mmCIF file with all atom_site columns, C-alpha atoms in Angstrom:
data_model
loop_
_atom_site.group_PDB
_atom_site.id
_atom_site.type_symbol
_atom_site.label_atom_id
_atom_site.label_alt_id
_atom_site.label_comp_id
_atom_site.label_asym_id
_atom_site.label_entity_id
_atom_site.label_seq_id
_atom_site.pdbx_PDB_ins_code
_atom_site.Cartn_x
_atom_site.Cartn_y
_atom_site.Cartn_z
_atom_site.occupancy
_atom_site.B_iso_or_equiv
_atom_site.pdbx_formal_charge
_atom_site.auth_seq_id
_atom_site.auth_comp_id
_atom_site.auth_asym_id
_atom_site.auth_atom_id
_atom_site.pdbx_PDB_model_num
ATOM 1  C CA . MET M 1 1  ? -18.760 5.262   21.382  1.00 45.00 ? 1  MET M CA 1
ATOM 2  C CA . PRO M 1 2  ? -15.419 3.454   20.928  1.00 49.00 ? 2  PRO M CA 1
ATOM 3  C CA . LEU M 1 3  ? -12.341 5.382   19.969  1.00 46.00 ? 3  LEU M CA 1
ATOM 4  C CA . PRO M 1 4  ? -11.173 4.992   16.364  1.00 45.00 ? 4  PRO M CA 1
ATOM 5  C CA . ASP M 1 5  ? -8.460  2.437   15.723  1.00 49.00 ? 5  ASP M CA 1
ATOM 6  C CA . PRO M 1 6  ? -5.307  4.471   14.947  1.00 50.00 ? 6  PRO M CA 1
ATOM 7  C CA . ASP M 1 7  ? -4.174  1.738   12.537  1.00 54.00 ? 7  ASP M CA 1
ATOM 8  C CA . ARG M 1 8  ? -7.327  2.268   10.486  1.00 55.00 ? 8  ARG M CA 1
ATOM 9  C CA . LEU M 1 9  ? -7.288  6.054   10.253  1.00 49.00 ? 9  LEU M CA 1
ATOM 10 C CA . PRO M 1 10 ? -6.743  7.348   6.726   1.00 53.00 ? 10 PRO M CA 1
ATOM 11 C CA . THR M 1 11 ? -3.255  8.597   6.052   1.00 48.00 ? 11 THR M CA 1
ATOM 12 C CA . GLN M 1 12 ? -3.343  12.385  6.215   1.00 62.00 ? 12 GLN M CA 1
ATOM 13 C CA . ARG M 1 13 ? 0.267   13.078  5.293   1.00 81.00 ? 13 ARG M CA 1
ATOM 14 C CA . VAL M 1 14 ? 2.591   11.564  2.749   1.00 88.00 ? 14 VAL M CA 1
ATOM 15 C CA . PHE M 1 15 ? 6.070   10.724  3.967   1.00 92.00 ? 15 PHE M CA 1
ATOM 16 C CA . ASP M 1 16 ? 8.850   10.394  1.405   1.00 95.00 ? 16 ASP M CA 1
ATOM 17 C CA . ASN M 1 17 ? 10.550  7.419   3.025   1.00 96.00 ? 17 ASN M CA 1
ATOM 18 C CA . PRO M 1 18 ? 10.258  3.615   3.012   1.00 97.00 ? 18 PRO M CA 1
ATOM 19 C CA . ASP M 1 19 ? 8.023   3.491   6.097   1.00 96.00 ? 19 ASP M CA 1
ATOM 20 C CA . GLY M 1 20 ? 5.666   6.091   4.659   1.00 96.00 ? 20 GLY M CA 1
ATOM 21 C CA . PHE M 1 21 ? 5.443   4.191   1.391   1.00 97.00 ? 21 PHE M CA 1
ATOM 22 C CA . ALA M 1 22 ? 4.898   0.870   3.188   1.00 97.00 ? 22 ALA M CA 1
ATOM 23 C CA . MET M 1 23 ? 2.018   2.362   5.172   1.00 95.00 ? 23 MET M CA 1
ATOM 24 C CA . ALA M 1 24 ? 0.504   3.904   2.031   1.00 96.00 ? 24 ALA M CA 1
ATOM 25 C CA . PHE M 1 25 ? 0.853   0.611   0.162   1.00 97.00 ? 25 PHE M CA 1
ATOM 26 C CA . SER M 1 26 ? -0.877  -1.399  2.897   1.00 97.00 ? 26 SER M CA 1
ATOM 27 C CA . GLU M 1 27 ? -3.632  1.182   3.161   1.00 96.00 ? 27 GLU M CA 1
ATOM 28 C CA . ALA M 1 28 ? -4.182  1.155   -0.619  1.00 97.00 ? 28 ALA M CA 1
ATOM 29 C CA . TRP M 1 29 ? -4.144  -2.674  -0.741  1.00 97.00 ? 29 TRP M CA 1
ATOM 30 C CA . GLU M 1 30 ? -6.677  -3.003  2.072   1.00 96.00 ? 30 GLU M CA 1
ATOM 31 C CA . ASP M 1 31 ? -8.832  -0.144  0.732   1.00 96.00 ? 31 ASP M CA 1
ATOM 32 C CA . TYR M 1 32 ? -9.046  -1.901  -2.618  1.00 96.00 ? 32 TYR M CA 1
ATOM 33 C CA . GLU M 1 33 ? -10.107 -5.101  -0.874  1.00 95.00 ? 33 GLU M CA 1
ATOM 34 C CA . ARG M 1 34 ? -12.807 -3.266  1.104   1.00 96.00 ? 34 ARG M CA 1
ATOM 35 C CA . GLN M 1 35 ? -14.110 -1.384  -1.938  1.00 96.00 ? 35 GLN M CA 1
ATOM 36 C CA . HIS M 1 36 ? -14.055 -4.408  -4.269  1.00 94.00 ? 36 HIS M CA 1
ATOM 37 C CA . PRO M 1 37 ? -14.553 -7.482  -2.051  1.00 93.00 ? 37 PRO M CA 1
ATOM 38 C CA . ALA M 1 38 ? -15.541 -9.752  -4.953  1.00 92.00 ? 38 ALA M CA 1
ATOM 39 C CA . HIS M 1 39 ? -12.970 -8.436  -7.431  1.00 91.00 ? 39 HIS M CA 1
ATOM 40 C CA . GLY M 1 40 ? -11.671 -11.878 -8.390  1.00 94.00 ? 40 GLY M CA 1
ATOM 41 C CA . LEU M 1 41 ? -8.351  -10.444 -9.570  1.00 95.00 ? 41 LEU M CA 1
ATOM 42 C CA . GLU M 1 42 ? -5.148  -12.407 -9.514  1.00 95.00 ? 42 GLU M CA 1
ATOM 43 C CA . ARG M 1 43 ? -2.617  -11.081 -7.009  1.00 94.00 ? 43 ARG M CA 1
ATOM 44 C CA . GLU M 1 44 ? -0.398  -9.529  -9.721  1.00 96.00 ? 44 GLU M CA 1
ATOM 45 C CA . ALA M 1 45 ? -3.329  -7.738  -11.402 1.00 97.00 ? 45 ALA M CA 1
ATOM 46 C CA . LYS M 1 46 ? -4.417  -6.298  -8.065  1.00 96.00 ? 46 LYS M CA 1
ATOM 47 C CA . LEU M 1 47 ? -0.834  -5.284  -7.315  1.00 97.00 ? 47 LEU M CA 1
ATOM 48 C CA . LYS M 1 48 ? -0.655  -3.399  -10.609 1.00 97.00 ? 48 LYS M CA 1
ATOM 49 C CA . LEU M 1 49 ? -3.849  -1.482  -9.808  1.00 97.00 ? 49 LEU M CA 1
ATOM 50 C CA . VAL M 1 50 ? -2.688  -0.658  -6.287  1.00 97.00 ? 50 VAL M CA 1
ATOM 51 C CA . LEU M 1 51 ? 0.695   0.597   -7.522  1.00 97.00 ? 51 LEU M CA 1
ATOM 52 C CA . GLU M 1 52 ? -1.040  2.702   -10.172 1.00 97.00 ? 52 GLU M CA 1
ATOM 53 C CA . SER M 1 53 ? -3.082  4.310   -7.392  1.00 97.00 ? 53 SER M CA 1
ATOM 54 C CA . LEU M 1 54 ? 0.202   5.174   -5.636  1.00 97.00 ? 54 LEU M CA 1
ATOM 55 C CA . ALA M 1 55 ? 1.935   6.526   -8.754  1.00 97.00 ? 55 ALA M CA 1
ATOM 56 C CA . GLU M 1 56 ? 2.198   10.009  -7.248  1.00 96.00 ? 56 GLU M CA 1
ATOM 57 C CA . HIS M 1 57 ? 3.825   8.827   -4.026  1.00 97.00 ? 57 HIS M CA 1
ATOM 58 C CA . PRO M 1 58 ? 7.204   10.604  -3.801  1.00 97.00 ? 58 PRO M CA 1
ATOM 59 C CA . PHE M 1 59 ? 9.108   7.549   -2.554  1.00 97.00 ? 59 PHE M CA 1
ATOM 60 C CA . LEU M 1 60 ? 7.839   5.409   -5.437  1.00 98.00 ? 60 LEU M CA 1
ATOM 61 C CA . GLN M 1 61 ? 8.833   8.122   -7.900  1.00 97.00 ? 61 GLN M CA 1
ATOM 62 C CA . ARG M 1 62 ? 12.251  8.697   -6.345  1.00 97.00 ? 62 ARG M CA 1
ATOM 63 C CA . GLU M 1 63 ? 13.197  5.080   -5.536  1.00 97.00 ? 63 GLU M CA 1
ATOM 64 C CA . PRO M 1 64 ? 11.098  2.786   -7.773  1.00 97.00 ? 64 PRO M CA 1
ATOM 65 C CA . GLU M 1 65 ? 13.409  -0.209  -7.419  1.00 97.00 ? 65 GLU M CA 1
ATOM 66 C CA . GLN M 1 66 ? 13.528  -0.008  -3.626  1.00 98.00 ? 66 GLN M CA 1
ATOM 67 C CA . ALA M 1 67 ? 9.762   0.556   -3.544  1.00 98.00 ? 67 ALA M CA 1
ATOM 68 C CA . GLN M 1 68 ? 9.243   -2.656  -5.539  1.00 97.00 ? 68 GLN M CA 1
ATOM 69 C CA . GLN M 1 69 ? 11.459  -4.588  -3.110  1.00 98.00 ? 69 GLN M CA 1
ATOM 70 C CA . LEU M 1 70 ? 9.525   -3.129  -0.198  1.00 97.00 ? 70 LEU M CA 1
ATOM 71 C CA . VAL M 1 71 ? 6.222   -4.135  -1.807  1.00 98.00 ? 71 VAL M CA 1
ATOM 72 C CA . GLN M 1 72 ? 7.382   -7.719  -2.297  1.00 97.00 ? 72 GLN M CA 1
ATOM 73 C CA . PHE M 1 73 ? 8.607   -7.909  1.306   1.00 97.00 ? 73 PHE M CA 1
ATOM 74 C CA . ARG M 1 74 ? 5.387   -6.404  2.650   1.00 96.00 ? 74 ARG M CA 1
ATOM 75 C CA . MET M 1 75 ? 3.257   -8.784  0.618   1.00 96.00 ? 75 MET M CA 1
ATOM 76 C CA . ARG M 1 76 ? 5.141   -11.785 2.021   1.00 96.00 ? 76 ARG M CA 1
ATOM 77 C CA . LEU M 1 77 ? 5.072   -10.374 5.543   1.00 95.00 ? 77 LEU M CA 1
ATOM 78 C CA . LEU M 1 78 ? 1.348   -9.623  5.561   1.00 94.00 ? 78 LEU M CA 1
ATOM 79 C CA . GLY M 1 79 ? 0.220   -12.524 3.391   1.00 93.00 ? 79 GLY M CA 1
ATOM 80 C CA . TYR M 1 80 ? -1.215  -10.397 0.608   1.00 93.00 ? 80 TYR M CA 1
#
């Protein structure tokens, strides 16, 4: 049996920092894609849903402007 891919393990802890939020965002974005492969949503509509799912993340609550900048950067970087 192969070992689990550490990049695919569910996030167990929430870190109140930009890196923690970036990891949570990517996980939520990819989880949505896996759970709804034929969603047909425009990128901005999907982004809204993903951010709503992260509404309780402490970094997003504490630094919403920086979190938005991080999301935009991450989306460009990863081609979301």
